[in-house]
mmCIF file of C-alpha atoms in Angstrom:
data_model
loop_
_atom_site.group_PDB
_atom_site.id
_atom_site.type_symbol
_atom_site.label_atom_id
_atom_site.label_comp_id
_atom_site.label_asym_id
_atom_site.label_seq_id
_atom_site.Cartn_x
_atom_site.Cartn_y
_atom_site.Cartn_z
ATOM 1 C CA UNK A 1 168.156 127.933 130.886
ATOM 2 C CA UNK A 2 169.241 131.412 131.471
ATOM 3 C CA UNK A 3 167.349 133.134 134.379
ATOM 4 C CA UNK A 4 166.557 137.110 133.712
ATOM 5 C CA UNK A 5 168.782 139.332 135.549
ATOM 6 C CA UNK A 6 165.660 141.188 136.483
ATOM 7 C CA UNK A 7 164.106 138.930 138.446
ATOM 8 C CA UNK A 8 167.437 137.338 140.286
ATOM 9 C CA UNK A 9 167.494 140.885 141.370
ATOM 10 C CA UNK A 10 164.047 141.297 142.409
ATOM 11 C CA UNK A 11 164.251 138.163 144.487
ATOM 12 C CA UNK A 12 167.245 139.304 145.949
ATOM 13 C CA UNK A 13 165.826 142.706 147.141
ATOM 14 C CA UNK A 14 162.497 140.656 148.714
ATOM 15 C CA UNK A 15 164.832 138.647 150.621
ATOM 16 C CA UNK A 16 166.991 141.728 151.201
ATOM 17 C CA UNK A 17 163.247 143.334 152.354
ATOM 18 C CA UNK A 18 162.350 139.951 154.306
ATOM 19 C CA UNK A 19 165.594 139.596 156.231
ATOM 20 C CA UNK A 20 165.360 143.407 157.397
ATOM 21 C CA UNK A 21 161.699 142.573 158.704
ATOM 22 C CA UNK A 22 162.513 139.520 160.540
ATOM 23 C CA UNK A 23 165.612 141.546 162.444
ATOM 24 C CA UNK A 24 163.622 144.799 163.070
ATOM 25 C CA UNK A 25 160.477 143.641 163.495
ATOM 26 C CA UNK A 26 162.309 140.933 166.436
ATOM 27 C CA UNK A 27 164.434 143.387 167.783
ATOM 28 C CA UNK A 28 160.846 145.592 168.478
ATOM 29 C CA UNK A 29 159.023 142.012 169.445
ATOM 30 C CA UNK A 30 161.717 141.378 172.422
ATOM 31 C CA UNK A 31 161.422 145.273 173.321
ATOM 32 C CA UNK A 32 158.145 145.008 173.950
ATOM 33 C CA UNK A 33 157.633 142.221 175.829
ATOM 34 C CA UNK A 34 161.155 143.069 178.426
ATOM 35 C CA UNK A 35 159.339 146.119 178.578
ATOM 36 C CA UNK A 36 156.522 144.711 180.270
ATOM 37 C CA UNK A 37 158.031 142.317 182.657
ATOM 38 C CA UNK A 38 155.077 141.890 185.160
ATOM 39 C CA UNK A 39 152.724 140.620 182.276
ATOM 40 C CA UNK A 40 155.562 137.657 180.839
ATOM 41 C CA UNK A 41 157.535 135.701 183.063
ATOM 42 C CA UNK A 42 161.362 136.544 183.120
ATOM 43 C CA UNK A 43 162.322 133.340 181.651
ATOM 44 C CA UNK A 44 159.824 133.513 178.585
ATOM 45 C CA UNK A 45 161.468 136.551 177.961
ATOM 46 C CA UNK A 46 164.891 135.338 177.973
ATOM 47 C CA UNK A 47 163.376 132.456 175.854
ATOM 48 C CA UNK A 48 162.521 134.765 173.225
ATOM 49 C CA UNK A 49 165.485 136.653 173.266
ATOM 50 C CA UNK A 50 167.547 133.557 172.595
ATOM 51 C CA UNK A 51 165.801 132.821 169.562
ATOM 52 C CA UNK A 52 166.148 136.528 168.037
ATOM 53 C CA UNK A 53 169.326 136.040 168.347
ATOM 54 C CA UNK A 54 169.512 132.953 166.543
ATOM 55 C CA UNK A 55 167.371 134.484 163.590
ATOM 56 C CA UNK A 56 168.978 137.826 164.237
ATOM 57 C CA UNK A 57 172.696 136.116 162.831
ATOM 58 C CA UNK A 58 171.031 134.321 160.001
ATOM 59 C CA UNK A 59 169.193 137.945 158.495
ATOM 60 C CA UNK A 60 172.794 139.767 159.053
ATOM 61 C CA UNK A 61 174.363 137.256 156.884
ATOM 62 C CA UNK A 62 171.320 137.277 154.474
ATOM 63 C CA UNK A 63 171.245 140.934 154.646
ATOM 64 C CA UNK A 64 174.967 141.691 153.372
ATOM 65 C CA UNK A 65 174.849 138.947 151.013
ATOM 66 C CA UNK A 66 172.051 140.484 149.594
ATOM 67 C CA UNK A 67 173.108 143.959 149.999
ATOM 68 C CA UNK A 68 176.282 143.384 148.151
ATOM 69 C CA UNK A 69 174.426 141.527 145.741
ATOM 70 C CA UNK A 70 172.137 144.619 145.525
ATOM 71 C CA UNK A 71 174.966 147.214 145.217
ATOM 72 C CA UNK A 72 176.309 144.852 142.423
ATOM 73 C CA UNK A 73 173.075 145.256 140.436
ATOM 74 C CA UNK A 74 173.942 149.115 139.791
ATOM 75 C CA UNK A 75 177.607 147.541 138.246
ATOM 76 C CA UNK A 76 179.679 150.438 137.204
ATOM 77 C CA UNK A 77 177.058 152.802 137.432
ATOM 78 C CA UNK A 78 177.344 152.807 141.045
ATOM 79 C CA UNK A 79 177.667 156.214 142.277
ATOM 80 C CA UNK A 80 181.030 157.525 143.831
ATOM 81 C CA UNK A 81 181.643 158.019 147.783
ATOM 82 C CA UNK A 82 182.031 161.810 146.636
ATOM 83 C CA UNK A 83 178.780 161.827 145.523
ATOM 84 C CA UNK A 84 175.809 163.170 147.917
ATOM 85 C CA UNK A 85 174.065 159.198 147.752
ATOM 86 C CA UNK A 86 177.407 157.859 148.056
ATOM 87 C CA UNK A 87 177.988 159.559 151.440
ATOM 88 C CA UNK A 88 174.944 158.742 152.463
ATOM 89 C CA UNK A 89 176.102 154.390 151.248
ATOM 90 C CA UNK A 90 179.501 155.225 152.756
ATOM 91 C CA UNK A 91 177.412 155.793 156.395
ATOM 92 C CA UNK A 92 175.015 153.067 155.969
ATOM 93 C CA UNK A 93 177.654 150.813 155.327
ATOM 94 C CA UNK A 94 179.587 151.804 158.471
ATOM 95 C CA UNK A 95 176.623 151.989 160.931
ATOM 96 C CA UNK A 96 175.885 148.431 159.519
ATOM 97 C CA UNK A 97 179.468 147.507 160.333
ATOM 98 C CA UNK A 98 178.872 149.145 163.781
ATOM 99 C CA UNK A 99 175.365 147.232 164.544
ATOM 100 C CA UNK A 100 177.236 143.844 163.387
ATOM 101 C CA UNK A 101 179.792 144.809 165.622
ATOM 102 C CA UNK A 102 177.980 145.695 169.066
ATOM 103 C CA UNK A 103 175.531 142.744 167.905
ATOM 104 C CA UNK A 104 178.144 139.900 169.202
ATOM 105 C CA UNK A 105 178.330 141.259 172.752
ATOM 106 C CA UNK A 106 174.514 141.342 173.212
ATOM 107 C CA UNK A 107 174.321 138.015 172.019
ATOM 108 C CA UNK A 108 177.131 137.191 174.330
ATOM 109 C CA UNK A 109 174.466 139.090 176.962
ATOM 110 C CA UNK A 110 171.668 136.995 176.880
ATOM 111 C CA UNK A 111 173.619 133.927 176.030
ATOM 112 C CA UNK A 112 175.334 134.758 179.847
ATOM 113 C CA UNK A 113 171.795 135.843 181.222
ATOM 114 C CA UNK A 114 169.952 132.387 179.717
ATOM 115 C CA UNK A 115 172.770 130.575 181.123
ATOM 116 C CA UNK A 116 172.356 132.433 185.215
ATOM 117 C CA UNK A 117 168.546 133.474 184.570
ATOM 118 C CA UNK A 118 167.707 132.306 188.243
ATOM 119 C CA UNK A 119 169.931 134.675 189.776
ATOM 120 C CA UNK A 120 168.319 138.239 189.475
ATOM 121 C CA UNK A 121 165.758 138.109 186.981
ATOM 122 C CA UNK A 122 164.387 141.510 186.948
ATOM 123 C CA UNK A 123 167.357 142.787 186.666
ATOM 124 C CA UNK A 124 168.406 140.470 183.469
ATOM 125 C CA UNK A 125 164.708 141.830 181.621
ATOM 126 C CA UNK A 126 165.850 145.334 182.531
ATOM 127 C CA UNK A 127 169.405 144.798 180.676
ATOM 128 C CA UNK A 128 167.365 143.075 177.751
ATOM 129 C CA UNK A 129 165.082 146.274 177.625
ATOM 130 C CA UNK A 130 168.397 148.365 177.090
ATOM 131 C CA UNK A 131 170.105 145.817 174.756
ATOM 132 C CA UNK A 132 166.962 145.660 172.654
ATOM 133 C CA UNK A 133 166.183 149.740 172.870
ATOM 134 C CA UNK A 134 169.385 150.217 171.476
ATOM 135 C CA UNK A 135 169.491 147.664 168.901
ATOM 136 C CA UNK A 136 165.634 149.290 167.696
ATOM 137 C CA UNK A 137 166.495 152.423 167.873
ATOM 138 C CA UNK A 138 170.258 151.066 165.382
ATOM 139 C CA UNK A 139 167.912 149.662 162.970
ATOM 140 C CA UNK A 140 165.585 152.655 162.887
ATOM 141 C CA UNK A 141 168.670 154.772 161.961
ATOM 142 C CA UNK A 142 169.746 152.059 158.862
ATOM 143 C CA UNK A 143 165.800 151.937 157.962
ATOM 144 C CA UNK A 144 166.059 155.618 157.237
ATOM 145 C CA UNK A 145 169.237 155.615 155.101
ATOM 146 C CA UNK A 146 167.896 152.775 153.282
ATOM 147 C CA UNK A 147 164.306 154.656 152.248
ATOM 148 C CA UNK A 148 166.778 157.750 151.759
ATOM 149 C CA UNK A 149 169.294 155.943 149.138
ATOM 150 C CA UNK A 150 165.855 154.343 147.425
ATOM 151 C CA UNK A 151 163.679 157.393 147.390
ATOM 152 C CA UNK A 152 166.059 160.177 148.078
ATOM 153 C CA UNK B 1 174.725 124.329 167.170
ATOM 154 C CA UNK B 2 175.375 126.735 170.106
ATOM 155 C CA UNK B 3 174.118 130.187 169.855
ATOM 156 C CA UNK B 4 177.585 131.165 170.608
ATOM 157 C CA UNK B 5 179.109 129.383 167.348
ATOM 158 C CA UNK B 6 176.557 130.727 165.319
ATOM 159 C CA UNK B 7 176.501 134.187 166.036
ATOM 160 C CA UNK B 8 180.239 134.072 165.845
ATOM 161 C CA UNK B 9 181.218 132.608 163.075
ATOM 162 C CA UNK B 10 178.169 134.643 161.387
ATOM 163 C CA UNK B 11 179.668 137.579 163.012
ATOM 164 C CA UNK B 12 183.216 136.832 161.355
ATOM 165 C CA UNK B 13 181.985 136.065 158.238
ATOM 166 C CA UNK B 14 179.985 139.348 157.716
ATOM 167 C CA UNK B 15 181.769 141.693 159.270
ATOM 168 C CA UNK B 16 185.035 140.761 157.069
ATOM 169 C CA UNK B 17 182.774 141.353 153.886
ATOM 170 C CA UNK B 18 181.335 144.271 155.075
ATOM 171 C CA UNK B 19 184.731 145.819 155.984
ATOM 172 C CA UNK B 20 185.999 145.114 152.519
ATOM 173 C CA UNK B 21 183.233 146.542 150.674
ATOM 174 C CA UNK B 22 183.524 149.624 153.133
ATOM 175 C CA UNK B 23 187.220 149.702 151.966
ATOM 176 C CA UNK B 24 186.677 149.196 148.537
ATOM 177 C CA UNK B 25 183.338 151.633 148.490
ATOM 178 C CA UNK B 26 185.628 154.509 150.278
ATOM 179 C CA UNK B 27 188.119 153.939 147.657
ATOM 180 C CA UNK B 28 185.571 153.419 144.452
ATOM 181 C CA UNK B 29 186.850 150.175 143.614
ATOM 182 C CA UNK B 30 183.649 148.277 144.451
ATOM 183 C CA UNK B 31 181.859 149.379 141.138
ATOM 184 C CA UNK B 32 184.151 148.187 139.189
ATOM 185 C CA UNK B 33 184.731 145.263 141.322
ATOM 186 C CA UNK B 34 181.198 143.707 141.319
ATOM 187 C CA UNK B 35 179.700 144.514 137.739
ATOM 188 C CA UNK B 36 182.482 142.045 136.862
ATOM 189 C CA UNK B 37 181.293 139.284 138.928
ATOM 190 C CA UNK B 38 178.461 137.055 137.997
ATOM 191 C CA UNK B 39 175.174 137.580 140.752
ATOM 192 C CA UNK B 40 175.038 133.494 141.341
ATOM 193 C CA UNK B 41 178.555 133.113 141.852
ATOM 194 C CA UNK B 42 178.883 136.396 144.299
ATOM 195 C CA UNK B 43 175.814 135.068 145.907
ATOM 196 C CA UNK B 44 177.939 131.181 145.773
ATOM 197 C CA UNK B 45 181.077 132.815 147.286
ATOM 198 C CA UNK B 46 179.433 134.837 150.171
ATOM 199 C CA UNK B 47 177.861 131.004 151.334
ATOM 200 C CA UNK B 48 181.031 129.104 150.716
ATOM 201 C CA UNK B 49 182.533 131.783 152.963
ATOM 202 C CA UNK B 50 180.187 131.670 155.206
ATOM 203 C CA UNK B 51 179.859 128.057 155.726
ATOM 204 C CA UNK B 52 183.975 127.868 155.911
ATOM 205 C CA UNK B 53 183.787 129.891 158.612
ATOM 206 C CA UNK B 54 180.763 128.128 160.728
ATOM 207 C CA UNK B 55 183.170 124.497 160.216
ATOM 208 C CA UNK B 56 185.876 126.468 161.445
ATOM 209 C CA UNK B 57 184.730 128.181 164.102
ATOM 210 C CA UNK B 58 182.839 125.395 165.327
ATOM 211 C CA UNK B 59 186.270 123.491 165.248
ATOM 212 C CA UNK B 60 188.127 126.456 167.274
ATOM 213 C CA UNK B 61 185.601 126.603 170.024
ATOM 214 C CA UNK B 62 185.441 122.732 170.150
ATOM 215 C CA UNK B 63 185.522 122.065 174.344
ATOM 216 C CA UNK B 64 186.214 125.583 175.099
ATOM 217 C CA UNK B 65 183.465 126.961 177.310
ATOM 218 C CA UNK B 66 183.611 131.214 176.432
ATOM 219 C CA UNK B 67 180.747 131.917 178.405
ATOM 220 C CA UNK B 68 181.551 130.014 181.833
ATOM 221 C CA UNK B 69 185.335 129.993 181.856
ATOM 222 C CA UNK B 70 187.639 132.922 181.923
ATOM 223 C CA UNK B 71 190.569 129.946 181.560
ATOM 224 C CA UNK B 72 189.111 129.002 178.165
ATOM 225 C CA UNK B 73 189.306 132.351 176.295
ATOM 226 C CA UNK B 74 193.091 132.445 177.682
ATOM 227 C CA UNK B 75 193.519 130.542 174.742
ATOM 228 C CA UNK B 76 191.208 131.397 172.290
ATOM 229 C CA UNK B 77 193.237 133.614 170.273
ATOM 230 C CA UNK B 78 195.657 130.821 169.496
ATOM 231 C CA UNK B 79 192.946 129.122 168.175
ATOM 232 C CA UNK B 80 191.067 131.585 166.045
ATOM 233 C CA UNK B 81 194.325 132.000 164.494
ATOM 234 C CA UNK B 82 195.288 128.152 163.769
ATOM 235 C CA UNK B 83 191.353 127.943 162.087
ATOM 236 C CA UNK B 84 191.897 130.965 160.877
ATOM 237 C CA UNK B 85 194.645 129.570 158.447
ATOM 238 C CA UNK B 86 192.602 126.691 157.877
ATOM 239 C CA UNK B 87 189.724 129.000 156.752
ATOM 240 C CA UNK B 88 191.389 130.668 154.462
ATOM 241 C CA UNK B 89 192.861 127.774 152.252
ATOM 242 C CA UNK B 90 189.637 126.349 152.921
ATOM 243 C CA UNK B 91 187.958 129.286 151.239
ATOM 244 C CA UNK B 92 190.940 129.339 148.384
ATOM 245 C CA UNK B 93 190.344 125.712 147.528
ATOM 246 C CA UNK B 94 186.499 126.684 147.016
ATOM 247 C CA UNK B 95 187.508 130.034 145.108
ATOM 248 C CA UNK B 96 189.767 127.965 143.425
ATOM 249 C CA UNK B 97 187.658 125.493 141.618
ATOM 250 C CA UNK B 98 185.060 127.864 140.791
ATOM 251 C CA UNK B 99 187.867 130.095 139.214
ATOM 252 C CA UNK B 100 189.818 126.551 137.564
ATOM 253 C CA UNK B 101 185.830 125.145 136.252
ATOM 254 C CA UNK B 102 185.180 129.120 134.920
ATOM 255 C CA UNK B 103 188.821 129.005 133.206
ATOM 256 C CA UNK B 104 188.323 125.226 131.599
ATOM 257 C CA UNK B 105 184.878 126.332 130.456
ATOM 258 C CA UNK B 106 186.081 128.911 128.351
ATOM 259 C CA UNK B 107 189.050 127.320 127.041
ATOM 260 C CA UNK B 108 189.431 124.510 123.998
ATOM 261 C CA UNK B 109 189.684 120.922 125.648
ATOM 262 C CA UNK B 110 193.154 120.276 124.127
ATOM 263 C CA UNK B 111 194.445 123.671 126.050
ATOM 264 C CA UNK B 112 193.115 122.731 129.223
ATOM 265 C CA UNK B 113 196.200 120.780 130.883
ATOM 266 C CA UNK B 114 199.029 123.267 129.349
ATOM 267 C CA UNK B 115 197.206 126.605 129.723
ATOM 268 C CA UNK B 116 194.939 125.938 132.791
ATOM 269 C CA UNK B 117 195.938 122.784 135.209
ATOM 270 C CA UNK B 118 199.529 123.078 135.072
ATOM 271 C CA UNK B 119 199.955 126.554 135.828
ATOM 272 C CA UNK B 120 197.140 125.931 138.829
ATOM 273 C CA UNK B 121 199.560 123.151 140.298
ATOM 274 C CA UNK B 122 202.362 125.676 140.577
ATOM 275 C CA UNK B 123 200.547 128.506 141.825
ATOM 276 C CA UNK B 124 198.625 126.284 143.867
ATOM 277 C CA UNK B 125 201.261 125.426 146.776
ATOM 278 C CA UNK B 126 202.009 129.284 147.026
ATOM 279 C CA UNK B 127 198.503 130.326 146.987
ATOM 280 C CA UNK B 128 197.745 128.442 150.036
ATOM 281 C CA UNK B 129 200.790 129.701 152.304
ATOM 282 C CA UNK B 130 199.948 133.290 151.624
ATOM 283 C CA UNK B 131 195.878 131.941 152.068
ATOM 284 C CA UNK B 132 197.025 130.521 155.528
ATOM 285 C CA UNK B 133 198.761 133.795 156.096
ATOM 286 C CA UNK B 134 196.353 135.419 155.468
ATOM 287 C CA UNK B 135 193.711 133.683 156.867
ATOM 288 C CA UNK B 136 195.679 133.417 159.972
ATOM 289 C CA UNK B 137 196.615 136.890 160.653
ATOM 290 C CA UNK B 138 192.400 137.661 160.042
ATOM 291 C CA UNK B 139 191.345 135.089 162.581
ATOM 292 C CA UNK B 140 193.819 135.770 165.328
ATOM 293 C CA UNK B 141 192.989 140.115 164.655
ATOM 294 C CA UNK B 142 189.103 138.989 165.042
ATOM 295 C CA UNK B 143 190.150 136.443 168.488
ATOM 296 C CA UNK B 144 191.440 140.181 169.662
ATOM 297 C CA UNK B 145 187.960 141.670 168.539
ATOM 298 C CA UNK B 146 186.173 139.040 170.290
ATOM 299 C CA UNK B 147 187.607 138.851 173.387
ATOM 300 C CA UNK B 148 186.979 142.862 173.556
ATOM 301 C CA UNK B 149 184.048 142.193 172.754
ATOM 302 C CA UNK B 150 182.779 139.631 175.084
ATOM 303 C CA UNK B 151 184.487 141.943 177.777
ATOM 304 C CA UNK B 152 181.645 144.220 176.816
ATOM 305 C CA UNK B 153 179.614 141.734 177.327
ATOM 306 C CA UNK B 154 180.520 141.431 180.845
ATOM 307 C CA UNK B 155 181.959 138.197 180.523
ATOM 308 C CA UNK B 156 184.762 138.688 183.814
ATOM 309 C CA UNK B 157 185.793 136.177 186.137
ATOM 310 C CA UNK B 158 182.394 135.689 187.563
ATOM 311 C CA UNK B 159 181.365 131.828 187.286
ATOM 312 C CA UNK B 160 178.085 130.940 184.895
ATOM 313 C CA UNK B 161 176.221 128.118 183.695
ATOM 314 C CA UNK B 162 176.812 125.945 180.449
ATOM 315 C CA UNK B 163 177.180 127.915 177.087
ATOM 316 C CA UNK B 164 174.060 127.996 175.000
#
């Protein structure tokens, strides 16, 4: 049975859509709570960070594989790097490159701050603030290119 | 499953793909490049790769501790690089039956052994030096990455717990 191009694509965009939500919207969930540390407990915190960052690696992975497999639905129509959109591609691309990259070492972070949460644990939710501002604010940035290369 | 296996072998995995189809974007090569590749088996290859990469980075981390002992990532980038080898003929073998079950799909039954497994024999021995090659030189450049990476991450000399 052949399956219709149409919707192999359409499922790959949801789960394009869905892996995007889970990474954003968990980057923003771990924000919020390091950013009230008096409310949660230290450890909870560091609880929840460690599984973002488990769910965090699985949407990266489902995100390119999905994004390549959404760049390969345009085929040879895909626009040039030359082109106004295809600049705009070329520096999604690269900032995604980028967030992959500077993604390891906060993972590295809280795996180190799960692993010594007793010694200074204010200090560990303040570093998990920062980590998790800057990762928000990196997917706020890709959000924005993305709506722009759909819609622009 | 550690948390530290995962996110780097997930990290190696994408970040390879994504540099090639920055190259190959800058270049406008990717076009071309994809609308000749079938969705399911893209889809199939970016798994295969990714799962080659989890076994093997699983297997190059085995009783090393990155997180706890500055000792331990002394020699990781030997490692990365013997695994690396290993995932990259890993990843030909899988490339290579996909590409050998396309080929004998598409070809009469009685040309399959002259014009398809024969030739794959020959090539086969070569393909998987310049794979290890390959694969080798990738693994031991990312073992550099990582271990500027998990300075970074403020992993020093200080002592820590067990790795996640």
């Amino acid at each position: 049975m052949e399956l219709d191009p149409h919707v192999l694509h359409v499922a790959m965009r949801w789960l394009h859509v869905a892996a995007m939500a889970t990474a954003f919207g968990g980057a923003i969930s771990v924000l919020a709570l390091s950013a009230r540390p008096g409310v949660t407990s230290s450890s909870a915190i560091v609880a929840v960070a460690v599984r973002y960052e488990w769910l965090f690696w699985g949407a990266a992975g489902v995100l390119a594989m999905t994004g390549i497999g959404n760049l390969a639905a345009f085929g040879a129509a895909l626009l040039g790097p030359a082109t106004s959109w295809g600049a705009t591609l070329l520096l999604k691309l690269g900032s995604v490159l980028g967030l992959v990259v500077l993604s390891l070492p906060r993972s590295l972070a809280v795996a180190r701050i799960d692993a010594s949460i007793g010694a200074n644990a204010q200090a560990s939710v303040a570093v998990l603030r920062n980590l998790y501002g800057a990762t928000t604010g990196a997917f706020g940035v890709l959000l924005a290119l993305a709506v722009w290369l759909a819609h622009g | 499953m550690k948390l530290v296996t995962w996110s780097l072998a997930t990290f190696h995995a994408t970040a390879f793909v994504l540099a090639i189809v920055l190259f190959a974007y800058s270049r406008g090569a990717l076009g071309a490049g994809l609308s000749g590749l079938n969705t399911f088996v893209g889809l199939g290859l970016f798994v295969a790769l990714w799962a080659t990469t989890y076994f093997t980075t699983s297997r190059a981390l085995r009783g090393l501790d990155l997180i706890g002992s500055a000792r331990d990532r002394d020699g990781y980038v030997r490692r990365t690089f013997r695994w690396g080898a290993a995932n990259g003929m890993s990843f030909l073998v899988i490339l290579g039956i996909v590409a050998i079950g396309s080929a004998i799909e598409n070809t009469q039954p009685g040309q399959v052994g002259a014009g398809i497994l024969f030739p794959a024999l020959v090539i086969a021995p070569v393909a998987l030096a310049v794979s290890a090659a390959v694969g080798g030189a990738v693994g031991a450049l990312f073992g550099i990455v990582d271990l500027a990476l998990f300075s970074l991450a403020g992993l020093g000399e200080g002592p820590a717990g067990p790795t996640v």
